[in-house]
PDB file of C-alpha atoms in Angstrom:
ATOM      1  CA  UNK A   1     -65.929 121.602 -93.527  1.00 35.00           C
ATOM      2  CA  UNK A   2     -62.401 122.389 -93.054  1.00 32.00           C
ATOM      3  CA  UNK A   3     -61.773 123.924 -96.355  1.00 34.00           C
ATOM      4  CA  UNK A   4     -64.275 127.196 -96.152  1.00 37.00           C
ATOM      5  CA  UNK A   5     -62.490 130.282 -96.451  1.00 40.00           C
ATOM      6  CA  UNK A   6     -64.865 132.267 -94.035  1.00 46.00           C
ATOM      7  CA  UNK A   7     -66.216 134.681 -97.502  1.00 43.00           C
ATOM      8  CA  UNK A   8     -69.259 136.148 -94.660  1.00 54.00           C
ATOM      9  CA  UNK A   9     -65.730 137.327 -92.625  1.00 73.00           C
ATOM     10  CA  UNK A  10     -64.422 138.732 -95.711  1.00 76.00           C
ATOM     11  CA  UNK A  11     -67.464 140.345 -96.831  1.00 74.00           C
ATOM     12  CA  UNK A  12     -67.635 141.902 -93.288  1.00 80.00           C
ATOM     13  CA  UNK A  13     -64.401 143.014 -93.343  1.00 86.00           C
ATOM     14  CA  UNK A  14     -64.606 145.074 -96.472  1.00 84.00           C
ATOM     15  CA  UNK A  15     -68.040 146.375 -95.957  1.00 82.00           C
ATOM     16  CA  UNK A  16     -66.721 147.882 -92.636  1.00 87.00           C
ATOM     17  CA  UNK A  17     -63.787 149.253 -94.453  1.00 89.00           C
ATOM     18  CA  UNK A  18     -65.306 150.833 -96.952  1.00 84.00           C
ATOM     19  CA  UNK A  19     -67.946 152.315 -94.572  1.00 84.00           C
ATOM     20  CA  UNK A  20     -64.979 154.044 -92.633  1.00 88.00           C
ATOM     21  CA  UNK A  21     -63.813 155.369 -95.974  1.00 88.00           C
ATOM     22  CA  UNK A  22     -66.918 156.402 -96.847  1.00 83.00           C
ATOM     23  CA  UNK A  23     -67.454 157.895 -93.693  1.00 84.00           C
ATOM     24  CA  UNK A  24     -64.479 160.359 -94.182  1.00 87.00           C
ATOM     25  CA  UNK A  25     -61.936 158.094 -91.949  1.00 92.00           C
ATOM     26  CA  UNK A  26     -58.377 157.342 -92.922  1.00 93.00           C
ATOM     27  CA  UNK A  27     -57.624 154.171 -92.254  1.00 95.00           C
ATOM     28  CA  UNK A  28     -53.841 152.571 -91.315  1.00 94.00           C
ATOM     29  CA  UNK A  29     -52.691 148.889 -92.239  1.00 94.00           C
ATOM     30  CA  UNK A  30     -51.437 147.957 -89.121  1.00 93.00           C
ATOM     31  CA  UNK A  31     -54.735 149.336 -87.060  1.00 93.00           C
ATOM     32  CA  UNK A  32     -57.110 147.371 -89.081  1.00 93.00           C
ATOM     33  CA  UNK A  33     -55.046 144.250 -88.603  1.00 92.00           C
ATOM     34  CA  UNK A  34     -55.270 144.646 -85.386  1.00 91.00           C
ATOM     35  CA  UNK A  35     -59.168 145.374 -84.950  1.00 90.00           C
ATOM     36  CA  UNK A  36     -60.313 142.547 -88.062  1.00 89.00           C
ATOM     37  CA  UNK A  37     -57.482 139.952 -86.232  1.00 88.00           C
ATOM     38  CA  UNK A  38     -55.675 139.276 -89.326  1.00 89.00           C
ATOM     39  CA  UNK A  39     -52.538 140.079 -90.552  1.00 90.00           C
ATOM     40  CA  UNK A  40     -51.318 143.217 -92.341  1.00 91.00           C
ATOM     41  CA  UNK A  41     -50.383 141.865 -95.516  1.00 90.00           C
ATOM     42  CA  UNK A  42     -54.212 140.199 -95.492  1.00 90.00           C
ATOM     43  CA  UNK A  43     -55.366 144.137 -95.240  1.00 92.00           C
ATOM     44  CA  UNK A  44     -52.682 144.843 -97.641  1.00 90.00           C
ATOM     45  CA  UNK A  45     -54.405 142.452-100.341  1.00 87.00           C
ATOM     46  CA  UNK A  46     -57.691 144.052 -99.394  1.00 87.00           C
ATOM     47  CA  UNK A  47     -56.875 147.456-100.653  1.00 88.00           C
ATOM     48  CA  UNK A  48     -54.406 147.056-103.253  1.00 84.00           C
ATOM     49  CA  UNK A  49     -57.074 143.846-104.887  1.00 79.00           C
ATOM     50  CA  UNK A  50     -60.352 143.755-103.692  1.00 78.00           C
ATOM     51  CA  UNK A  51     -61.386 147.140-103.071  1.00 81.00           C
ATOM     52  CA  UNK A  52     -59.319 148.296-106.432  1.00 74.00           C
ATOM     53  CA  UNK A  53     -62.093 149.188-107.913  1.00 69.00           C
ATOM     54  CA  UNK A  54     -63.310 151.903-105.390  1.00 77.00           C
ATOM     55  CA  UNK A  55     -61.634 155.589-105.735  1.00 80.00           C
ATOM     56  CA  UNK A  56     -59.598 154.818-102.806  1.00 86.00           C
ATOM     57  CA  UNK A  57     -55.845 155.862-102.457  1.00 87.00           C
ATOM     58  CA  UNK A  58     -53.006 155.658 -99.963  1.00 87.00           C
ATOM     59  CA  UNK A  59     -51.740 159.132 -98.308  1.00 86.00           C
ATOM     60  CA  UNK A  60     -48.788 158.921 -95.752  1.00 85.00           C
ATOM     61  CA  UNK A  61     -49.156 155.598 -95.337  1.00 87.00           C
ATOM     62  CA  UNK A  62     -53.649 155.660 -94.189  1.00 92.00           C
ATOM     63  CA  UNK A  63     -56.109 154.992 -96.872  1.00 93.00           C
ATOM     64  CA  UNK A  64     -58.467 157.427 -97.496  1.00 90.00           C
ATOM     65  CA  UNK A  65     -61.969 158.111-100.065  1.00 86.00           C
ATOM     66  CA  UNK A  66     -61.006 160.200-102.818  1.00 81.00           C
ATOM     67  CA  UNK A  67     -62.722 163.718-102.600  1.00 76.00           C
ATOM     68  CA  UNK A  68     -66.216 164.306-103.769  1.00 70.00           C
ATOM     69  CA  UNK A  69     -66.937 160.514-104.170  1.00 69.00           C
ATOM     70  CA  UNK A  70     -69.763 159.210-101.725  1.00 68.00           C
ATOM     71  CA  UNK A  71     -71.278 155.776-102.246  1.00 64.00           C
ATOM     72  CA  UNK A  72     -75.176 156.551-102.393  1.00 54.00           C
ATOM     73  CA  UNK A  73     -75.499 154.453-105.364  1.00 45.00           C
ATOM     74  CA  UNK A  74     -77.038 151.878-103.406  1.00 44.00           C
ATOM     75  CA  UNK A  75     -78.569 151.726 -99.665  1.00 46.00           C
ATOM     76  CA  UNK A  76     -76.509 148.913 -98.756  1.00 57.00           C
ATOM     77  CA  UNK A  77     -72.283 149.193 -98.626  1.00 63.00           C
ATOM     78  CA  UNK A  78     -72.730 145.561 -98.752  1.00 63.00           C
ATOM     79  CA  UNK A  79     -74.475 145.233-101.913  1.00 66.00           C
ATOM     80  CA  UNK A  80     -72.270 147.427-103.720  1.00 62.00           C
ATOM     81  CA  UNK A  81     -69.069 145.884-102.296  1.00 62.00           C
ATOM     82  CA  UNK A  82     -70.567 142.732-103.924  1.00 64.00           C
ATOM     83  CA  UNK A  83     -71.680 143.674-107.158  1.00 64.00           C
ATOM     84  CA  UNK A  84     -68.796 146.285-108.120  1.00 62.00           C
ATOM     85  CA  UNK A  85     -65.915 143.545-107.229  1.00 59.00           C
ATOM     86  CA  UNK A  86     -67.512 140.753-109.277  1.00 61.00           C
ATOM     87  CA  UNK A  87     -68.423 143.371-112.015  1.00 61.00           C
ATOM     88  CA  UNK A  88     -64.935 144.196-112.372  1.00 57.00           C
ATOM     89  CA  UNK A  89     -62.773 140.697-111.913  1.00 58.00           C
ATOM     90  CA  UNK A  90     -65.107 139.583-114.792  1.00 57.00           C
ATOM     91  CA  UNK A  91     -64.377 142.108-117.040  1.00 56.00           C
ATOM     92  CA  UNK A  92     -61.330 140.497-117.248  1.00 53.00           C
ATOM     93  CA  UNK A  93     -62.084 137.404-117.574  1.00 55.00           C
ATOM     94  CA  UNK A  94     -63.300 136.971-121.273  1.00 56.00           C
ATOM     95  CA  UNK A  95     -65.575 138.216-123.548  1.00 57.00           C
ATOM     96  CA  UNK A  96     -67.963 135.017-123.193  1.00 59.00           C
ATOM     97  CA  UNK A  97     -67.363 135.072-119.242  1.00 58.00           C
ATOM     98  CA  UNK A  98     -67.875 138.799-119.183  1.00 60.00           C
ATOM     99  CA  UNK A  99     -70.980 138.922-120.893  1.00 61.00           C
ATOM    100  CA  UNK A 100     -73.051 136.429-119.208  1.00 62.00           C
ATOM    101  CA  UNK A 101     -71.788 137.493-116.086  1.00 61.00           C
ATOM    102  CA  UNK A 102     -72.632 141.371-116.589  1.00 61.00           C
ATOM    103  CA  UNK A 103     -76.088 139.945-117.678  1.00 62.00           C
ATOM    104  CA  UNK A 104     -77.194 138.607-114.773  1.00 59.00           C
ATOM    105  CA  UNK A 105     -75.268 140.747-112.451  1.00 57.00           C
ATOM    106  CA  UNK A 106     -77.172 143.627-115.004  1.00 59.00           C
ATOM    107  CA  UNK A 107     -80.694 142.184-113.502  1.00 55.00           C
ATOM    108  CA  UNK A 108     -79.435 142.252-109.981  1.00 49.00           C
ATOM    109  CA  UNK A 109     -77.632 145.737-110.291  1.00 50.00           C
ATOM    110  CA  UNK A 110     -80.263 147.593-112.053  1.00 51.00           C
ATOM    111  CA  UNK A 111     -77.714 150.381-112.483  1.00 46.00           C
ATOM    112  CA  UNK A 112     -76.977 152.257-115.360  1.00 40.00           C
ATOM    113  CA  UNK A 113     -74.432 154.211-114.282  1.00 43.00           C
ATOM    114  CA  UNK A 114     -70.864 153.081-112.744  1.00 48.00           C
ATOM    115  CA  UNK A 115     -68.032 155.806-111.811  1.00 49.00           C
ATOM    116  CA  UNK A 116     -65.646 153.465-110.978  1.00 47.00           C
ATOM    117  CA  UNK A 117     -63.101 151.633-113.486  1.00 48.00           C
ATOM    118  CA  UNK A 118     -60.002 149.096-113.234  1.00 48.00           C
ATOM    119  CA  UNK A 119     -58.076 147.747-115.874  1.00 51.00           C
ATOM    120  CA  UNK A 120     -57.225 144.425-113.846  1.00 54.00           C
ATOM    121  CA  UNK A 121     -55.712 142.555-117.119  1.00 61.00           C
ATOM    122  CA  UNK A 122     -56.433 139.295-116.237  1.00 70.00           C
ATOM    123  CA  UNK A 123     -56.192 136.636-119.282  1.00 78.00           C
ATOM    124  CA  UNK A 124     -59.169 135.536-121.074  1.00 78.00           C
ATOM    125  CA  UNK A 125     -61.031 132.300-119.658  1.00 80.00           C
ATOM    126  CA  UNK A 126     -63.892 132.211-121.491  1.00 78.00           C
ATOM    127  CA  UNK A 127     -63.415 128.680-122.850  1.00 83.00           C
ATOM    128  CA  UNK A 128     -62.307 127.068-119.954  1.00 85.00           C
ATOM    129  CA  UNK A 129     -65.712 127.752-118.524  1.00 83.00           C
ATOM    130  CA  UNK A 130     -66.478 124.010-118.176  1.00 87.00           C
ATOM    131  CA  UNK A 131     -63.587 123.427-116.829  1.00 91.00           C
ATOM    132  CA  UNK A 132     -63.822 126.262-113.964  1.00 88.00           C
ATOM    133  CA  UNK A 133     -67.448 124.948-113.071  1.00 88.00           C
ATOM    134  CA  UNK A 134     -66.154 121.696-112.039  1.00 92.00           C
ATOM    135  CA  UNK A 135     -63.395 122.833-110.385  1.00 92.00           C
ATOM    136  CA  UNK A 136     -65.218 125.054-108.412  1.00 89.00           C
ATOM    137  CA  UNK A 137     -67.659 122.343-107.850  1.00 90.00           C
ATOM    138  CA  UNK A 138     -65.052 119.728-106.437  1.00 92.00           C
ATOM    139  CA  UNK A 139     -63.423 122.699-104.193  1.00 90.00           C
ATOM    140  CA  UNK A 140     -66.874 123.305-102.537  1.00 89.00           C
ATOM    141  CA  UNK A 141     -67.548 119.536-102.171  1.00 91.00           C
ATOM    142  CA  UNK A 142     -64.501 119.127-101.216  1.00 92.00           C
ATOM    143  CA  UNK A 143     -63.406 115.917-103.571  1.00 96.00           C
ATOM    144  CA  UNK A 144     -60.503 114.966-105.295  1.00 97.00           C
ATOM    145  CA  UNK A 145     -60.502 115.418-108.955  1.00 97.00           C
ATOM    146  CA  UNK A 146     -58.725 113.156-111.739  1.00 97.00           C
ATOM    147  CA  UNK A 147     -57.134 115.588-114.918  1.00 97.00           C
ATOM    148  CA  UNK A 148     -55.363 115.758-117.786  1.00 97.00           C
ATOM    149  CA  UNK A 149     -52.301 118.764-117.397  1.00 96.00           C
ATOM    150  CA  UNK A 150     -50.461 119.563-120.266  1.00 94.00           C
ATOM    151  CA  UNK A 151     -46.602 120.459-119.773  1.00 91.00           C
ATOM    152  CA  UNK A 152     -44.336 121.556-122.883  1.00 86.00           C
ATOM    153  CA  UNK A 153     -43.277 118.358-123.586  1.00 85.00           C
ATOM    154  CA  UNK A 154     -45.935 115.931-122.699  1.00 90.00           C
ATOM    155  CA  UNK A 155     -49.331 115.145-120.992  1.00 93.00           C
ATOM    156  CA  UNK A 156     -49.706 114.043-117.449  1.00 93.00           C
ATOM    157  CA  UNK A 157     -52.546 112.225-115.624  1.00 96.00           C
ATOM    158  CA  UNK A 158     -53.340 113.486-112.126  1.00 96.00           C
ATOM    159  CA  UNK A 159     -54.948 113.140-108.987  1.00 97.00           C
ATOM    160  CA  UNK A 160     -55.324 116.069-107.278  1.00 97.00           C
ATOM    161  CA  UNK A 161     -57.021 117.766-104.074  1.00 95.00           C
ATOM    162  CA  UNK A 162     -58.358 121.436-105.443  1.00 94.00           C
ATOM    163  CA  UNK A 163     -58.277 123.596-103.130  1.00 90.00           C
ATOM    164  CA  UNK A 164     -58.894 126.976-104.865  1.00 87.00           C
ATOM    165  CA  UNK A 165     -58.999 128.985-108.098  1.00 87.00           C
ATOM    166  CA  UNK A 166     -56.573 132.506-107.771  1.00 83.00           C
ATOM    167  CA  UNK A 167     -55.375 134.651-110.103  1.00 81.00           C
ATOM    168  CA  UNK A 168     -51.975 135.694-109.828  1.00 79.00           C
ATOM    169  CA  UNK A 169     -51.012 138.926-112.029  1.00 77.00           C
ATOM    170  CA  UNK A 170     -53.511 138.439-114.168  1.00 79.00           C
ATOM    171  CA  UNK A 171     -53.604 134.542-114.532  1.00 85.00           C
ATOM    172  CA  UNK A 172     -55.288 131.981-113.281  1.00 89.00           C
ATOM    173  CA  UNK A 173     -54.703 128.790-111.688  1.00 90.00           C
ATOM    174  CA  UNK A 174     -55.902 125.699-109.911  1.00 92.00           C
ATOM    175  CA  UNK A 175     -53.711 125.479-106.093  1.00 90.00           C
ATOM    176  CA  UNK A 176     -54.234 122.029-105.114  1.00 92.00           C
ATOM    177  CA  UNK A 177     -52.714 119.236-103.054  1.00 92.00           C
ATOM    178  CA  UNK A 178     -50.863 116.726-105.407  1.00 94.00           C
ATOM    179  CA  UNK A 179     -51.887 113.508-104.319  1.00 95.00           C
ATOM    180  CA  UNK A 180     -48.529 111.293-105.189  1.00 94.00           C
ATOM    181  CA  UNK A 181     -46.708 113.249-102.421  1.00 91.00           C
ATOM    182  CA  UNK A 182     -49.731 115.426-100.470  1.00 89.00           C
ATOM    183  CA  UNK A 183     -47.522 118.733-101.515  1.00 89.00           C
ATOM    184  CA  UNK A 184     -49.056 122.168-102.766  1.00 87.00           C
ATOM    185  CA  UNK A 185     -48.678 122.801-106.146  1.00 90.00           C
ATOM    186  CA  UNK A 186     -49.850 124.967-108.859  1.00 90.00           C
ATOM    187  CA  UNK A 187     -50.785 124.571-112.164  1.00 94.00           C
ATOM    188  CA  UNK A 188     -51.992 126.864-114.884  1.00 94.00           C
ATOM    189  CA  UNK A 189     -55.572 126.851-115.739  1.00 94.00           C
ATOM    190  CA  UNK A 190     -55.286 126.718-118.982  1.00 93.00           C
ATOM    191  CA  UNK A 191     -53.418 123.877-119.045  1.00 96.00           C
ATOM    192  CA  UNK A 192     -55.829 121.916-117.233  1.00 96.00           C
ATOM    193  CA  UNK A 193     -58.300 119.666-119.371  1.00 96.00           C
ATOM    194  CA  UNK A 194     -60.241 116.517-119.375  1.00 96.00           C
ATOM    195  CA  UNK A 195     -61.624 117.034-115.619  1.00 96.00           C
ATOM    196  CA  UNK A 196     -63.915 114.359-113.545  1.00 96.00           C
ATOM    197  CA  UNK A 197     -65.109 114.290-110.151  1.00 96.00           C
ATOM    198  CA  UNK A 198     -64.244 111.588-107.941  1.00 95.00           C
ATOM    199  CA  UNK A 199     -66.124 110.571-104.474  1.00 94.00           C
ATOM    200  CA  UNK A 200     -63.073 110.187-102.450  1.00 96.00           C
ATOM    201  CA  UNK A 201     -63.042 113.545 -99.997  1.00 95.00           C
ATOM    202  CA  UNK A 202     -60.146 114.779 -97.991  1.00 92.00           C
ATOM    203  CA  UNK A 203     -59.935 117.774 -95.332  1.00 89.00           C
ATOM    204  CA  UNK A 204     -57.531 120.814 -96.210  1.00 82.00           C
ATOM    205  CA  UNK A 205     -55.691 122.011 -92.645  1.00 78.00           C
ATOM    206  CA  UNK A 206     -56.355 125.779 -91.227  1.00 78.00           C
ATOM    207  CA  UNK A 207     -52.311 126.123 -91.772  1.00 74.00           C
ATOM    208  CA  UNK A 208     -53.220 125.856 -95.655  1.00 75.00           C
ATOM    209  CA  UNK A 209     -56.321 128.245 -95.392  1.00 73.00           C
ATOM    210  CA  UNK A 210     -54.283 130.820 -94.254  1.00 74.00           C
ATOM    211  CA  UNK A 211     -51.428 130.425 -96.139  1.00 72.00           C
ATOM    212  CA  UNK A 212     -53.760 130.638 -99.319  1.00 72.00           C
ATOM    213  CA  UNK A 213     -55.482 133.592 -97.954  1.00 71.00           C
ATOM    214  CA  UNK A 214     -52.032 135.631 -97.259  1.00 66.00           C
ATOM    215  CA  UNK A 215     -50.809 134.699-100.415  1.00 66.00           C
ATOM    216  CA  UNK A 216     -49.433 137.387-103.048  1.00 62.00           C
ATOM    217  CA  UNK A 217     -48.190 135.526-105.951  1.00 60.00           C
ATOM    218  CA  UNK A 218     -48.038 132.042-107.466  1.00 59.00           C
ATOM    219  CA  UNK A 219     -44.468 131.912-105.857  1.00 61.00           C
ATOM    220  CA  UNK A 220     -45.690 131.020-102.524  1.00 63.00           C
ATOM    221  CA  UNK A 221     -44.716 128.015-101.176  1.00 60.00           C
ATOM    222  CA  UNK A 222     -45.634 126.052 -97.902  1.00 62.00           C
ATOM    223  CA  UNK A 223     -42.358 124.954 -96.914  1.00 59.00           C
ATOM    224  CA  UNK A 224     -40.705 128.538 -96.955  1.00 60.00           C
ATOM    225  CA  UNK A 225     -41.635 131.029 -94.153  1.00 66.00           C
ATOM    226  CA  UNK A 226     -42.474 134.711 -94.723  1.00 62.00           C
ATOM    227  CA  UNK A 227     -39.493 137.371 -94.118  1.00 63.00           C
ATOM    228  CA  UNK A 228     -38.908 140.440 -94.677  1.00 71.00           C
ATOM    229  CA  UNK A 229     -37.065 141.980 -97.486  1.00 75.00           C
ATOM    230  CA  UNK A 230     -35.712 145.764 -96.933  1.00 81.00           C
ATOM    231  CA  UNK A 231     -35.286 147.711-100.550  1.00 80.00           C
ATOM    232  CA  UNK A 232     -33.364 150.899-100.773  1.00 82.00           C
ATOM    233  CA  UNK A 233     -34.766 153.415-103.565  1.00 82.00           C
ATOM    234  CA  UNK A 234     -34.106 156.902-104.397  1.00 82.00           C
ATOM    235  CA  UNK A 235     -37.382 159.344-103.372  1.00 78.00           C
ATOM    236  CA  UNK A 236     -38.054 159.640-107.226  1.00 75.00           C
ATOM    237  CA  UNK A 237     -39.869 156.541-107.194  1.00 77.00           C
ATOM    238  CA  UNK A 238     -40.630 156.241-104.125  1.00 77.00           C
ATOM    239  CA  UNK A 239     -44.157 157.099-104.372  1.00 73.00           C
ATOM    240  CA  UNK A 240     -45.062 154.114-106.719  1.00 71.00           C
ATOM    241  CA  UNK A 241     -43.804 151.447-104.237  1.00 70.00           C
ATOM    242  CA  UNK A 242     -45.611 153.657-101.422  1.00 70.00           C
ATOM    243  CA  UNK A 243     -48.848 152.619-103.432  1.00 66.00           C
ATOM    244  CA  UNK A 244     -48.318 148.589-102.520  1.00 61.00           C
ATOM    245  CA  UNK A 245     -47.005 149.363 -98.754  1.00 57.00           C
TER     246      UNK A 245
END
């Protein structure tokens, strides 16, 4: 399939990572870009979002374990990579997400304890449950969908060729390929209603894989090329923007 983020690469990737860390190593941006083949800001997005909920923190510019924390809850990194992530992005997700998703992931887990918290403040998406399951249905499958979006002033029909689900500061929303002109869009997940499944498939490109995987925030566009942006701040604050570098 040509849409497949490669998840076993990304699962790989982290495990490794967080073995180093746990293994007393302090880890640079630019060396693990280098030895996973990806690109900085990819690692970037790994420790600032996906490993958030681990006591990690940045020191001089390497990532490093916080002090007197060892991961023995579990005999496999992997395992707890898994379960802590998902654990915590559904937290914030909803109280009817969040609760059926800690249930299950309670029988899997088997853990009573958990020293690790994030407050990732994502909105609440517990009744758009339905909606989410086909999405993430016609994403796997790989088929365009038909939907109902609603802007301020009116409803609009669409056609549409989901490509993936991402929260962006703490909300969520469908990135898919609008059909009337085959450019990226995104629209707001709550927005979206009224959802069926088509059997007319379509291939994403590798250029779009990657530009969804690098990207940082909704504003992303495919038409607009990465560059670099130099800020000049007093050493007061320096330390918080030290935290995303």
């Amino acid at each position: 399939m040509a849409y497949k983020h490669d998840y076993d690469s990304i699962l790989t990737r982290l495990t490794i990572i967080l073995s180093k860390l746990n293994d007393g190593e302090a880890l640079c941006v630019k060396e693990m870009a280098n030895e996973f083949n990806v690109s900085a800001r990819t690692i970037q997005r790994d420790f600032n979002e996906r490993l958030i909920s681990f006591p990690i923190y940045q020191d001089k510019k390497k990532w490093k374990m916080q002090e007197g924390y060892k991961l023995e809850k579990s005999s496999n990194i992997e395992d707890t990579v898994i379960l802590d992530i998902m654990q915590k992005l559904y937290e914030g997700a909803g109280d009817t997400f969040s609760m059926k998703a800690n249930r299950l992931l309670g029988k899997i887990k088997n853990n009573t304890f958990n020293p690790f918290f994030a407050k990732l403040g994502m909105e609440d998406i517990g009744d758009k449950l339905k909606e989410v399951q086909l999405l993430e249905n016609a994403i796997k499958k790989e088929v365009q969908i038909t939907c109902s979006y609603r802007m301020p002033e009116e409803k609009r029909e669409l056609v549409l060729k989901p490509l993936k689900i991402a929260n962006y500061d703490g909300f969520w929303y469908l990135i898919a390929l609008d059909t009337k002109d085959n450019k990226l869009k995104k629209y707001y997940l709550k927005n979206i209603s009224l959802i069926t499944l088509s059997s007319i498939h379509f291939k994403s490109t590798k250029k779009l894989d990657t530009l969804l995987e690098n990207s940082l925030s909704v504003w992303f566009s495919e038409d607009v090329e990465p560059y670099k942006v130099v800020l000049h701040i007093s050493k007061e604050v320096a330390k918080y923007f030290k935290r995303k570098a």
